[in-house]
Phi, psi and omega in degrees: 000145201272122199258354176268029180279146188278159176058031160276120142217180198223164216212167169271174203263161171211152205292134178269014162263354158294305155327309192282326163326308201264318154344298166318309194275323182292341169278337195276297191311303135012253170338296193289302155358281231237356175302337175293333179283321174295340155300313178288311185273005192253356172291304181274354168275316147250060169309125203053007187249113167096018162087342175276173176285158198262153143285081154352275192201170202301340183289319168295322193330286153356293167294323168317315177294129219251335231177160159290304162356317219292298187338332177270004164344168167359068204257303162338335174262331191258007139305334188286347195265310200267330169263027129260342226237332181264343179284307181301316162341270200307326165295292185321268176328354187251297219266014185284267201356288177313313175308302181264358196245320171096230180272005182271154201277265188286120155246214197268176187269003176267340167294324212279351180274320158330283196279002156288316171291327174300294188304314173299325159312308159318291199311306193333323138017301180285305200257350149309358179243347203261343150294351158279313198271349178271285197298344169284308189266004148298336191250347149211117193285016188262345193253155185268188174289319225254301196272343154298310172298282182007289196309296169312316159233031172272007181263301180232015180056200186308317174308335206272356204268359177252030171287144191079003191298347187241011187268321233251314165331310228261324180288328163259355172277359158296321175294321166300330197285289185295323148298321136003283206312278198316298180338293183289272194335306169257050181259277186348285166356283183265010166300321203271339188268318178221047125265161169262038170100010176248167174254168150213165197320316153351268189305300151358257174332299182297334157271328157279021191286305175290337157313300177305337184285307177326284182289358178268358135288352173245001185226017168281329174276348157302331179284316164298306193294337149325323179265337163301317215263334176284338187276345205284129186253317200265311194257083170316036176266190212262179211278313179307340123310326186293305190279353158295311138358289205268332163281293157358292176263019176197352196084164180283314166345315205266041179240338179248026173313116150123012203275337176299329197265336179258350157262327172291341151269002147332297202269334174271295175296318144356287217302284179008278187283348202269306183333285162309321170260355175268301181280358157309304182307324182294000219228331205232352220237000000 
């Protein structure tokens, strides 16, 4: 491998269970944050649609909520999601990475987007069930984590719990696609414009501030038709019915039901995770 190659650099190695560790603690922390916004949006996604209650506009919503409590719905199910699924990611991406790359940190973007998609595909694995059941028990609030498994699977049996497994594959490796790219671009930017050529946490933020926004507006209907297609429990259609369904009955629009509140946690966990987990690396790498 030619080691003078441009976009290269190399680094001392760092144990990756310190990575999948902090990696974890930093999603978690994310996550628990910005989860009343993943409520609010899987709310206003299917609003009214599939039997659920319908909303004027975000503001009844509002009123409906009786407690904050309520805003943590089915937050349990989506721990059953996110702490295995942000550890493997990172066991996985550590070790595609390694597999092809050997000791190098930074390569080119289309490698480092391969192995980013591999490992979120590996992780989903993981994390695919427990994104079906944080959208069933949001959306009916009577049923329980116990009873939300049951439920899926005396219905659709052990498969059901990987229903939606390539739209949620195909919807983050959109979001890696755009963040990869944006990050770095506007890190660059603004080091090169309004820095002396250095990065600090300052720039860190404001960029992935702007990634996250960035990616929350080109990956909100994929993120909506996902959650129509995980909710469906009893009427089993296939994705090409679902979205036929949903244009048919709601329009294309009703595909961007929900983009505010998913692009504003979009942009605060981005910020979050980029931050947090860039000057972690800085600190041990």
């Amino acid at each position: 491998m030619d080691i003078k190659r441009r976009n290269i650099q190399y680094s001392k190695p760092c144990p990756v269970y310190l990575l999948a560790s902090f990696g974890c603690a930093t999603t978690l922390l994310s996550e628990i944050l910005c989860y009343p916004l993943e409520y609010i949006k899987v709310k206003l996604q299917m609003n009214g649609t599939q039997g659920c209650p319908k909303y004027k506009n975000i503001k009844s919503l509002f009123a409906e909520t009786t407690s904050t409590r309520q805003y943590y719905r089915a937050m349990n199910a989506q721990m059953l999601k996110i702490i295995p699924y942000s550890t493997t990611r990172i066991f996985a991406y550590e070790f595609i990475r390694t597999a092809f790359t050997g000791d190098i940190v930074e390569t080119t973007y289309r490698r480092k987007l391969s192995c980013a998609s591999s490992a979120y595909a590996i992780a989903l694995l993981t994390g695919n069930m427990g994104d079906i059941l944080k959208i069933r028990m949001i959306n009916n609030p009577e049923l329980s984590l116990v009873q939300a498994i049951q439920q899926s699977y005396n219905k659709t049996g052990f498969a059901g719990f990987f229903r939606g497994y390539w739209l949620n594959v195909i919807t983050i490796t959109a979001i890696q696609a755009v963040e990869i790219s944006l990050f770095e671009k506007f890190q660059r930017f603004f080091v090169k414009n309004f820095t002396q050529g250095n990065t600090s946490i300052g720039i860190d933020a404001i960029s992935s501030l702007l990634t996250g926004i960035s990616g929350g507006v080109l990956t909100a209907p994929l993120d909506g038709f996902k959650s129509r297609f995980m909710n469906q429990v009893i009427d089993q259609q296939t994705y090409w019915k679902t979205f036929i369904s949903l244009i048919k009955d709601e329009g294309l629009f009703g595909l961007y039901k929900g983009t505010l509140p998913y692009c504003v946690k979009m942009s605060i966990g981005s910020t979050l995770t980029f931050v947090l987990y860039e000057q972690f690396k800085k600190q041990i790498i």
